[in-house]
Amino acid sequence: MKNFVGIVGTNSDSSTNRQLLQFIQKHFAGKANMEVCEIKDLPSFNKPKDREPPVEVQKLSDKIMEADGVIISTPEYNHSVPAVLKSTLEWLSYTTQPLIDKPVMITGASYGRLGSSRSQAHLRQMLDAPELKARIMPSSEFLLGYSLQAFDENGDLKNQSKIEELEGIFNDFIQFVDITNQLVSAKSVHKKQAQRFSWEDH
Amino acid sequence: MKIVGIVGSNADFSYNRLLLDFIAKKFNKLIDVEVLDIADVPMFNQSDDQTNSDVIQDLNKKILGADGVIIATPEYNHSIPSALQSVLEWLSFKIHPLDGKPVMIVGASYDVQGSSRSQLHLRQILDAPGVNAVVMPGNEFLLGEVHKAFDKEKNLKDKETTQFLESCIKKFIRFINVVNVMHSPDGMKDLSSTEDLYATGFIDTTIKDINMLDDDWVEQAANKTNAVDGNTYVKLNRGILTVDQINYFLDSMPAELTFADSNNQFLYYNYKYEAEDMLAARRPEQVGYPLAECHPDRAYSSVAWVIQQLRTGKEDVVRTHVPTHGPDKFVVHSYQAVRNGEGNYLGINEYVRDIKPIIDWYLEQTGQQLTGGGVDAVSGATSKVDSVSGATVKNN
Ligand SMILES: Cc1cc2nc3c(=O)[nH]c(=O)nc-3n(C[C@@H](O)[C@@H](O)[C@H](O)COP(=O)(O)O)c2cc1C
Ligand SMILES: Cc1cc2nc3c(=O)[nH]c(=O)nc-3n(C[C@H](O)[C@H](O)[C@H](O)COP(=O)(O)O)c2cc1C
């Protein structure tokens, strides 16, 4: 059984991305343990001189370190990733760097038809930056459009073909996690190199 | 032109702030920049609306009141920093001050790529319907390896970089004018974009590589061209005079004379009186300026219209009367096309004079009187320019 961390990419009290992660947690309970983590209580990133993470960041970082893989679900704000999720990634990249070589799957929900496609594309580019260097699952996008209408009163996705699509991607992710973690332990040197990277001292 | 500069970083020390401060200082004759920090803006949260907080309202008002906005963005993890993202979320949630606003993007970062990726993200973000800014296309100003870019006086070290930045700023000024035309309601045409009032091009006679805005442009240009002066003879059509004689001759003309070339650069005036004693004030250090710098923004459209009449050959002279000098003066500005033998437009001869003494003298000599309200004879000649300036009201 895999251990996953799910990150809710918003600080909003009501969130269809939170609902989506809760659905994934429930629906795939037989395949993986997933803890749904919130970022709304993290302080705003402001480049501290000491490069030390605040406690909340350290806690999230520890969970990511422990996990076999991470699922990030992002809303779309102005064609991009919400500031609060960007801030989280800034903390992680600037301090503990737990995402280096970590298998990551991206999902997203939006109110409109496009289902956060543009913010997912931005998120991919961000996770690829040298201080994050996550292992993002390639060629898989789970886009949930019209997200306000997507769930029933039990919090389940209403659309059966959407569920099947998600099952396919989730199974791929479990395999991707295995392959990636094998690859990564074979190249643990690379990991140390990446960890030493910092924009400000080269 | 009023510009708001937004520092896209909330770091205590920011190179992007340095860059905006440099722009504000270096180009203060082109634009009036107010640099705004975003460090105090809270993290956006749709469940905790703080649109009415002072910080956000302050940003809102300043952006609404500006002709354009320059955003300087660092690159954080290949994107824009969360701090800037958060500001843009507040400014697209309940209020939309950037809607239709001309925006220029610049950016400084550590990487040699200098924020190229974050600038692309920022473009897409500014294009989102809730923001809907009008971003100037092209002209990416990327300052890479920023930790090596500034000297101790906080100036950009590299001359070429500064020159490129200047060309971007000039294009932005023109871009703002174009956007304003685009947004002006039908019938209120702003014609300022029909002329290059910032003299960004050059013609055969343009004296290059001297900053047009330098106070001693004349001295620098004279040096560069080995211009003659004093009692050196100059051959003219038709005659020979020394430079001194030409000067005294032009000074004795019963008008304030100004010459601007076809590149819209102000090259000469018969400097005899100080600005406060002139009918149309000129200052010695203005010589060399592009015409845009000699007029307030609101006059650009009229100035451009006048030049167009002369350049296209529609008119040889355009006149306007300026009644602000009171009833004792009949001040007329005449804009006369200067053309060569083939009739090509070479520039503008603006002569300004008070014609009342001549009219008085003529009436006295001939025993005639002005009738019908006195000054009709003069104002009749001004309808052309009036009809334009009436049409240049901007919708801001
Ligand atoms: C400031 C702001 C900007 C937004 N911009 C977009 C956008 O560009 N595209 C989009 O699909 N939804 C946009 N939305 C709506 C999103 O909140 C919605 O689509 C979101 O992805 C739903 O995620 P959630 O239910 O987890 O909060 C925006 C909302 C806010 C508050
Ligand atoms: C969290 C974080 C992520 C960064 N990511 C990048 C990056 O992707 N590309 C880059 O060129 N610089 C990156 N940098 C370095 C910035 O370019 C550098 O901090 C720069 O000085 C920021 O601009 P400022 O001085 O205006 O704050 C990053 C810095 C931080 C703190």
XYZ file of C-alpha atoms in Angstrom, chain B:
396
model
C 2.765 61.054 -18.330
C 1.943 59.379 -15.022
C 3.190 55.846 -14.614
C 2.830 53.478 -11.680
C 5.703 51.021 -11.201
C 4.853 47.865 -9.273
C 7.693 46.014 -7.560
C 6.805 42.345 -8.045
C 8.842 41.219 -5.044
C 8.178 41.462 -1.326
C 11.816 40.833 -0.401
C 13.471 43.362 1.931
C 16.114 43.964 -0.684
C 14.886 43.668 -4.255
C 16.750 44.060 -7.519
C 13.445 44.642 -9.226
C 12.918 47.629 -6.967
C 16.380 48.885 -7.961
C 15.409 48.504 -11.585
C 12.199 50.518 -11.173
C 13.992 53.188 -9.136
C 16.549 53.410 -11.912
C 13.815 53.788 -14.554
C 12.145 56.494 -12.461
C 15.401 58.394 -12.062
C 16.945 57.922 -15.486
C 13.885 58.695 -17.584
C 12.297 61.357 -15.394
C 12.078 63.689 -18.358
C 10.089 61.153 -20.339
C 7.787 59.790 -17.665
C 6.762 60.474 -14.097
C 7.046 57.161 -12.247
C 5.707 56.385 -8.795
C 7.188 53.133 -7.504
C 4.822 51.062 -5.361
C 5.720 48.204 -3.027
C 3.513 45.193 -2.457
C 5.055 43.779 0.714
C 2.077 44.874 2.842
C -0.591 43.304 0.665
C -2.143 40.303 2.450
C -2.325 36.857 0.847
C -5.377 36.612 -1.384
C -8.194 34.573 0.077
C -11.605 34.513 -1.536
C -13.173 33.581 1.809
C -11.705 36.625 3.518
C -12.372 39.611 1.288
C -10.007 42.475 2.073
C -10.643 44.479 -1.062
C -11.565 47.467 1.061
C -8.360 47.497 3.061
C -6.195 50.612 2.750
C -3.305 48.891 0.963
C -5.473 47.460 -1.772
C -7.570 50.583 -2.164
C -4.405 52.624 -2.399
C -3.066 50.429 -5.198
C -6.450 50.575 -6.865
C -6.615 54.376 -6.847
C -3.080 54.861 -8.020
C -3.468 52.425 -10.892
C -6.781 53.962 -11.931
C -5.172 57.399 -11.964
C -2.137 56.368 -13.999
C -1.665 56.510 -17.763
C 0.173 53.198 -17.643
C 1.718 50.593 -15.373
C 5.171 49.037 -15.416
C 5.454 45.736 -13.559
C 8.912 44.506 -12.600
C 8.810 40.816 -11.846
C 11.447 38.484 -10.445
C 11.335 34.825 -11.318
C 10.467 32.389 -8.566
C 10.402 28.745 -9.610
C 9.919 29.637 -13.276
C 6.884 31.766 -12.506
C 5.967 35.075 -10.898
C 6.310 35.313 -7.106
C 3.269 34.524 -4.991
C 3.339 38.065 -3.632
C 2.717 39.519 -7.105
C 0.221 36.792 -7.950
C -1.705 37.659 -4.806
C -1.847 41.361 -5.728
C -3.197 40.478 -9.159
C -5.805 38.215 -7.575
C -7.046 41.061 -5.359
C -7.063 43.344 -8.387
C -9.250 40.940 -10.367
C -11.670 39.755 -7.699
C -14.086 42.574 -6.755
C -12.235 45.447 -8.421
C -10.556 45.594 -11.822
C -8.295 48.653 -12.025
C -6.052 47.078 -14.665
C -8.924 46.617 -17.095
C -7.844 48.295 -20.333
C -4.715 49.723 -18.716
C -1.515 49.779 -20.786
C 1.094 47.619 -19.053
C 4.764 47.090 -19.716
C 6.603 44.114 -18.231
C 10.227 44.205 -17.152
C 12.060 41.769 -14.955
C 15.286 41.047 -13.167
C 16.499 37.680 -11.997
C 19.598 35.732 -11.047
C 19.528 33.399 -13.991
C 21.083 34.452 -17.315
C 17.577 33.975 -18.681
C 16.547 36.894 -16.500
C 12.920 36.152 -15.715
C 12.001 35.159 -19.267
C 9.731 32.398 -18.020
C 8.051 34.463 -15.347
C 7.458 37.244 -17.853
C 5.646 34.798 -20.116
C 3.500 33.668 -17.207
C 2.804 37.257 -16.270
C 1.640 38.020 -19.809
C -0.832 35.149 -19.658
C -2.037 36.221 -16.237
C -2.544 39.840 -17.278
C -4.513 38.558 -20.249
C -7.021 36.660 -18.078
C -10.518 38.157 -18.330
C -10.623 39.339 -14.711
C -7.444 41.334 -15.144
C -7.757 42.301 -18.804
C -4.755 44.588 -18.982
C -3.406 45.662 -22.362
C 0.154 44.386 -22.316
C 2.675 45.906 -24.684
C 3.722 43.186 -27.116
C 7.363 42.368 -27.812
C 10.117 44.452 -26.251
C 10.968 42.035 -23.490
C 13.281 43.737 -21.058
C 15.055 40.927 -19.249
C 17.819 41.713 -16.832
C 19.718 38.506 -16.170
C 22.505 37.932 -13.644
C 21.112 40.843 -11.781
C 23.558 40.616 -8.901
C 26.221 41.928 -11.286
C 24.118 44.517 -13.116
C 24.182 47.637 -10.923
C 27.042 49.886 -9.834
C 27.421 51.535 -6.428
C 25.241 54.500 -7.428
C 22.495 52.018 -8.283
C 22.787 52.698 -11.980
C 22.805 49.996 -14.621
C 26.427 49.390 -15.535
C 25.953 48.422 -19.141
C 25.379 51.306 -21.601
C 23.693 49.203 -24.259
C 21.282 47.748 -21.733
C 20.336 51.257 -20.675
C 19.847 52.295 -24.289
C 17.633 49.305 -24.951
C 15.638 50.118 -21.835
C 15.210 53.683 -23.077
C 13.917 52.459 -26.432
C 11.452 50.185 -24.605
C 10.233 53.096 -22.483
C 9.765 55.277 -25.555
C 7.817 52.561 -27.282
C 5.697 52.176 -24.182
C 4.831 55.884 -24.291
C 3.690 55.499 -27.878
C 1.880 52.309 -26.977
C -0.065 54.166 -24.271
C -1.145 56.728 -26.829
C -2.252 54.024 -29.237
C -4.225 52.265 -26.505
C -5.881 55.539 -25.604
C -6.946 56.043 -29.210
C -8.288 52.495 -29.276
C -10.372 53.161 -26.188
C -11.583 56.633 -27.019
C -15.259 56.798 -27.873
C -16.142 57.361 -31.534
C -15.800 60.943 -32.681
C -13.266 61.826 -30.005
C -10.240 60.971 -31.984
C -6.864 61.272 -30.390
C -4.471 61.902 -33.228
C -1.275 61.931 -31.199
C -0.140 58.608 -32.614
C -0.107 59.972 -36.173
C 3.179 61.746 -35.439
C 6.348 60.524 -33.789
C 6.389 63.337 -31.273
C 9.189 61.666 -29.331
C 11.471 61.940 -32.364
C 12.512 58.325 -32.037
C 13.590 58.124 -35.672
C 16.226 60.179 -37.420
C 16.738 62.100 -40.641
C 19.906 63.003 -42.605
C 20.577 66.021 -40.447
C 19.877 64.435 -37.065
C 22.889 64.767 -34.792
C 23.150 61.300 -33.342
C 24.416 59.822 -30.093
C 23.618 62.850 -27.981
C 20.830 62.637 -25.459
C 18.123 64.983 -26.762
C 17.110 65.721 -23.202
C 20.502 66.898 -22.024
C 20.476 70.535 -20.903
C 23.634 71.233 -22.883
C 22.484 69.479 -26.018
C 23.411 72.558 -28.077
C 26.981 72.633 -26.772
C 27.450 68.892 -27.226
C 25.951 68.967 -30.715
C 28.088 71.973 -31.699
C 31.191 70.154 -30.541
C 30.302 67.017 -32.388
C 29.603 68.799 -35.701
C 32.358 71.428 -35.370
C 29.653 74.042 -35.820
C 30.942 77.521 -36.734
C 30.092 80.626 -34.747
C 31.113 84.254 -34.180
C 32.520 86.135 -37.123
C 32.833 83.177 -39.475
C 31.159 83.885 -42.804
C 28.280 81.738 -44.007
C 27.085 81.744 -47.600
C 23.339 82.012 -47.932
C 20.692 82.223 -50.645
C 21.297 84.946 -51.314
C 24.119 86.742 -49.584
C 26.939 86.385 -47.119
C 26.659 87.086 -43.406
C 28.697 86.186 -40.354
C 27.071 83.901 -37.770
C 26.824 86.893 -35.436
C 25.014 88.885 -38.106
C 22.577 86.035 -38.692
C 21.878 85.880 -34.979
C 21.264 89.620 -34.638
C 19.163 89.584 -37.748
C 16.940 86.770 -36.459
C 16.751 88.400 -33.031
C 15.440 91.546 -34.641
C 12.520 89.721 -36.238
C 9.242 90.977 -34.783
C 8.289 87.467 -33.664
C 9.394 84.568 -31.531
C 10.818 82.107 -34.043
C 11.137 78.370 -33.473
C 12.408 75.692 -35.810
C 11.636 71.983 -35.409
C 12.826 69.547 -38.060
C 10.784 66.897 -39.863
C 11.887 64.388 -37.216
C 9.940 66.524 -34.707
C 13.034 67.639 -32.862
C 13.171 71.226 -31.571
C 16.438 72.642 -32.983
C 16.380 76.411 -32.676
C 14.676 79.495 -31.308
C 15.723 83.128 -31.444
C 16.685 83.328 -27.790
C 16.440 86.939 -26.765
C 14.066 86.933 -23.791
C 13.788 84.653 -20.808
C 10.807 82.290 -20.717
C 8.674 84.463 -18.444
C 8.930 87.408 -20.830
C 7.943 85.455 -23.918
C 4.506 85.013 -25.479
C 5.177 81.295 -25.909
C 7.707 80.323 -23.258
C 10.884 78.568 -24.354
C 13.888 77.771 -22.196
C 17.469 77.529 -23.504
C 17.905 73.972 -22.197
C 14.860 72.774 -24.124
C 16.640 73.087 -27.451
C 17.243 69.556 -28.734
C 14.093 68.174 -27.088
C 11.610 66.098 -29.044
C 8.354 68.034 -29.494
C 6.534 65.789 -27.036
C 8.705 67.223 -24.302
C 7.765 70.790 -25.231
C 4.027 70.276 -24.791
C 1.686 68.860 -22.164
C 0.207 65.425 -22.975
C -3.211 66.866 -23.626
C -1.833 68.961 -26.486
C -0.236 66.009 -28.307
C -3.240 65.364 -30.461
C -3.450 68.983 -31.667
C 0.287 69.228 -32.217
C 0.232 66.029 -34.255
C -2.703 67.300 -36.288
C -0.956 70.563 -37.118
C 2.224 68.794 -38.217
C 0.210 66.392 -40.330
C -1.436 69.302 -42.185
C 1.995 70.648 -43.081
C 3.765 67.353 -43.690
C 1.111 65.994 -46.024
C 0.943 69.304 -47.902
C -2.698 69.968 -47.032
C -1.695 73.378 -45.696
C 1.344 75.600 -45.878
C 0.447 77.445 -42.730
C -1.851 76.785 -39.821
C -2.671 79.619 -37.424
C -4.186 79.774 -34.025
C -4.901 82.700 -31.753
C -4.205 82.441 -28.078
C -6.587 84.641 -26.098
C -5.067 83.969 -22.691
C -2.917 87.112 -22.824
C -5.882 89.435 -22.244
C -7.602 92.038 -24.437
C -4.489 94.157 -24.958
C -2.729 91.574 -27.030
C -3.737 89.760 -30.193
C -1.373 86.816 -29.968
C -1.196 84.611 -33.046
C 0.831 81.425 -33.397
C 1.610 80.589 -37.020
C 2.916 77.193 -37.981
C 4.578 77.532 -41.330
C 5.808 74.511 -43.295
C 9.493 74.650 -44.184
C 10.057 72.954 -47.534
C 12.993 72.533 -49.881
C 13.052 73.348 -53.598
C 11.179 70.149 -54.446
C 8.495 70.947 -51.916
C 9.519 68.242 -49.458
C 8.641 68.898 -45.846
C 11.734 69.747 -43.785
C 10.170 70.986 -40.624
C 8.105 73.649 -39.026
C 8.684 77.343 -38.541
C 6.565 78.498 -35.663
C 6.387 82.241 -35.316
C 4.505 83.804 -32.494
C 3.632 87.456 -32.390
C 1.274 89.994 -30.951
C -0.311 91.557 -34.017
C -2.219 94.263 -32.151
C 0.408 96.984 -32.625
C 0.287 96.429 -36.375
C -3.487 96.394 -36.500
C -3.641 99.554 -34.374
C -1.080 101.249 -36.556
C -2.890 100.257 -39.741
C -6.273 101.427 -38.468
C -4.815 104.693 -37.371
C -3.027 105.240 -40.675
C -6.132 104.465 -42.701
C -8.738 105.936 -40.409
C -10.627 102.638 -40.201
C -12.137 100.842 -37.202
C -12.654 97.274 -36.172
C -16.356 96.446 -36.185
C -18.554 93.626 -34.920
C -17.037 92.790 -31.575
C -13.543 93.816 -32.402
C -11.518 90.662 -32.678
C -13.611 88.629 -35.098
C -11.202 89.356 -37.857
C -8.594 87.422 -36.001
C -10.589 84.595 -34.488
C -11.994 83.739 -37.893
C -8.594 82.405 -38.798
C -8.471 79.995 -35.925
C -11.359 77.707 -36.642
C -9.139 74.921 -37.903
C -7.140 74.361 -34.789
C -10.090 74.950 -32.530
C -12.011 72.236 -34.281
C -9.188 69.836 -33.490
C -8.458 70.728 -29.946
C -12.170 70.368 -29.260
C -11.902 66.844 -30.587
C -9.058 65.753 -28.396
C -10.823 65.413 -25.095
C -9.584 62.163 -23.658
C -11.869 59.905 -21.724
C -9.949 59.538 -18.516
